[in-house]
mmCIF file of C-alpha atoms in Angstrom:
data_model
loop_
_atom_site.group_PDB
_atom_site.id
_atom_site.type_symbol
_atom_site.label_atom_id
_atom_site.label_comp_id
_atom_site.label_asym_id
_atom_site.label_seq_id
_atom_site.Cartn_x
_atom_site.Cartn_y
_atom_site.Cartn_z
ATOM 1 C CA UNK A 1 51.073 97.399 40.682
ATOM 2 C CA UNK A 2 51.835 101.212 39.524
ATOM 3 C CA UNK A 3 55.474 101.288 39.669
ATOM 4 C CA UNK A 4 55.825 97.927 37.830
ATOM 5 C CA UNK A 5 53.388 99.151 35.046
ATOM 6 C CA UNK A 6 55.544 102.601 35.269
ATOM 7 C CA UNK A 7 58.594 101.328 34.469
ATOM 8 C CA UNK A 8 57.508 98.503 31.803
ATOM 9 C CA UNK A 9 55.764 101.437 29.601
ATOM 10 C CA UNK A 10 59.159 103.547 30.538
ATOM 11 C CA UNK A 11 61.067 100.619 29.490
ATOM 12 C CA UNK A 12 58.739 100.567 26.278
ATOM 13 C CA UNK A 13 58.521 104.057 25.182
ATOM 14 C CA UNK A 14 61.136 104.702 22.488
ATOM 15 C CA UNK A 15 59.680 101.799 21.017
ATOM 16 C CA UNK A 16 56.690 103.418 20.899
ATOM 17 C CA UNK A 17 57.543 106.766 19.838
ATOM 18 C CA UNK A 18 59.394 104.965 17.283
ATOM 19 C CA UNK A 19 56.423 102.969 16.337
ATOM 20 C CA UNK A 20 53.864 105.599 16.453
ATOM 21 C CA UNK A 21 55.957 107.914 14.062
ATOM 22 C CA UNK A 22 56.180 105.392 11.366
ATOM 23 C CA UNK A 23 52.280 104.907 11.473
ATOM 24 C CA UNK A 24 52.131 109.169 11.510
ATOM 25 C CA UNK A 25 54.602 109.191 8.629
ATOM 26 C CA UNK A 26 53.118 106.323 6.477
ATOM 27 C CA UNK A 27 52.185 108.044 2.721
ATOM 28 C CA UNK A 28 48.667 107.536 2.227
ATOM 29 C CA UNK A 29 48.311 107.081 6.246
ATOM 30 C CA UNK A 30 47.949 104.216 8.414
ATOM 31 C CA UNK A 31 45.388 101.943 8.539
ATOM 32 C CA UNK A 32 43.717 100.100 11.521
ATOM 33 C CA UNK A 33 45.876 96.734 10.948
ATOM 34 C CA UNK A 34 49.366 98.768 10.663
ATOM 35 C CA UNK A 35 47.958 100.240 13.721
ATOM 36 C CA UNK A 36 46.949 97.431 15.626
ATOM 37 C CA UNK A 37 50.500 95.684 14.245
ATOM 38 C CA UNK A 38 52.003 98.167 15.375
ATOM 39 C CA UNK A 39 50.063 98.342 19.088
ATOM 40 C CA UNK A 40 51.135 94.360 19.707
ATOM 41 C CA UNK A 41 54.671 95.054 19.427
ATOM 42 C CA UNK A 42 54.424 97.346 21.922
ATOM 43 C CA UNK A 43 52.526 94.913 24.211
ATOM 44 C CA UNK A 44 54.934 92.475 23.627
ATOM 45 C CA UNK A 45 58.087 95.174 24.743
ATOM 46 C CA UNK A 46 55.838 96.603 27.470
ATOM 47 C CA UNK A 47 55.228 92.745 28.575
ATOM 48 C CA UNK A 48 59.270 92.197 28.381
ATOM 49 C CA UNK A 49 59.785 94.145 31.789
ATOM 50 C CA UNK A 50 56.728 92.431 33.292
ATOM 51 C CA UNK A 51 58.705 89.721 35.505
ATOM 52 C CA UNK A 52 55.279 87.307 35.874
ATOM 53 C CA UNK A 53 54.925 87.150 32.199
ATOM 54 C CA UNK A 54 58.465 85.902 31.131
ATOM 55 C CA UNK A 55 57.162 82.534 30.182
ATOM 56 C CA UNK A 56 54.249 84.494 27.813
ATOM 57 C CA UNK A 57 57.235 86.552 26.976
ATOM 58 C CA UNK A 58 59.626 83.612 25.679
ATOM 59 C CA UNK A 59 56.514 81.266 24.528
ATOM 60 C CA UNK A 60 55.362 84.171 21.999
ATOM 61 C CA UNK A 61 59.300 85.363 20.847
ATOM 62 C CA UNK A 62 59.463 81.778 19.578
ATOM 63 C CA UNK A 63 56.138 81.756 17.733
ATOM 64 C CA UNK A 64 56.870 85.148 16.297
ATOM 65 C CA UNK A 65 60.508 83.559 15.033
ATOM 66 C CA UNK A 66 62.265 86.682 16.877
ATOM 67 C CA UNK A 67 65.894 85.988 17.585
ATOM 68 C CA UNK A 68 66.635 89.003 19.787
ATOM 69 C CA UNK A 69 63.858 89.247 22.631
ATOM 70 C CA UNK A 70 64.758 92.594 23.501
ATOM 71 C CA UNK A 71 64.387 93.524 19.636
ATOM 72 C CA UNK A 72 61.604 92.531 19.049
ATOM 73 C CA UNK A 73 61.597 94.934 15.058
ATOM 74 C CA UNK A 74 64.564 93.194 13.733
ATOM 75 C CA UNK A 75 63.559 90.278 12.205
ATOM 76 C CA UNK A 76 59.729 91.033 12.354
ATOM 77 C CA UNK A 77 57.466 89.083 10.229
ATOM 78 C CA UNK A 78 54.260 90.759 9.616
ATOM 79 C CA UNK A 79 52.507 87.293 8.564
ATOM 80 C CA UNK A 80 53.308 85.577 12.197
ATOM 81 C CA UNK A 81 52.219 88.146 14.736
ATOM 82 C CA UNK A 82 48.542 87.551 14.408
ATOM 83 C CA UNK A 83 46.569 88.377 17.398
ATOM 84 C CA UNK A 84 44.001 85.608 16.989
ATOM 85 C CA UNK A 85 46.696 82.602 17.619
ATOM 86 C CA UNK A 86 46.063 81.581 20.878
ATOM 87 C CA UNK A 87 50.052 82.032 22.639
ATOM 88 C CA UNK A 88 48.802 85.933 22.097
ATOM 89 C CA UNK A 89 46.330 85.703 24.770
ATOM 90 C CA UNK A 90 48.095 84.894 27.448
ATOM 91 C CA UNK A 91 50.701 88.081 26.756
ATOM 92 C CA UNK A 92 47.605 90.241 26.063
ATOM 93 C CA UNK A 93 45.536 89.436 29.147
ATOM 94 C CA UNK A 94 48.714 89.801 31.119
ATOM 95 C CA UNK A 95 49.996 93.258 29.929
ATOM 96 C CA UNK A 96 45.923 94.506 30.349
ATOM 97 C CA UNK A 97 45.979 93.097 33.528
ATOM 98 C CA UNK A 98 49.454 94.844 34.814
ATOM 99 C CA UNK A 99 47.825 98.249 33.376
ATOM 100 C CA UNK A 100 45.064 97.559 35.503
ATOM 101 C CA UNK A 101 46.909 96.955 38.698
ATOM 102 C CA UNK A 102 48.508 99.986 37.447
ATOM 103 C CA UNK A 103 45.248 102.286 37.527
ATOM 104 C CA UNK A 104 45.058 102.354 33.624
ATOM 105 C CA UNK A 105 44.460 100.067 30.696
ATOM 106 C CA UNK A 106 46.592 99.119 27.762
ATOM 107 C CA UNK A 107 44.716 101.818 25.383
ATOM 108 C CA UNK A 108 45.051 104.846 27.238
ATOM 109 C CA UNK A 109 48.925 103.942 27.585
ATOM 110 C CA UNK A 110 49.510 103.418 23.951
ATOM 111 C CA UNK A 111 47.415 107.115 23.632
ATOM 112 C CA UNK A 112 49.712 108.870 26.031
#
């Protein structure tokens, strides 16, 4: 539970420092899509170092048309990571799940 939500959002974090300074740094600021763009990528890294989602893992890398798993940025097409196609939901309920075994949830990590 907590150590393997630990070290996924360790495992995750330069991605989302990385992330979260681009939205800061964005002229005329971010809005709530760039944000919420910007929040599934994370999930998706965070969910990479989740060993019981690897199928969620490799089923939404294909959708999203990303070559490198682990890089998940290079390559990234805006238009295809749409939360409301249903290969997200298994990912999403999986990573809010492991924050939940891990005595938080998937918003207060991504506000830490």
């Amino acid at each position: 539970g907590r150590l393997e939500w630990l070290a996924a959002v360790s495992a995750a974090h330069g991605l989302k420092t990385l992330l979260k300074n681009a939205l800061n740094n964005q002229c005329g600021g971010s809005t709530e899509g760039d944000v919420s763009d910007a929040k599934m990528v994370w999930m998706y890294s965070v969910a990479v170092s989740i060993p019981s989602l690897k199928s969620e893992v490799e089923v939404w890398r294909r959708v999203v048309e990303m070559k490198d798993g682990a890089r998940p940025l290079v390559g990234y097409k805006p238009e295809l990571w749409d939360c409301r196609k249903e290969e997200w939901a298994g990912l999403d309920l999986g990573v809010q799940a492991a924050a939940e075994r891990g005595g938080t949830s998937v918003e207060e990590a991504w506000n830490v």
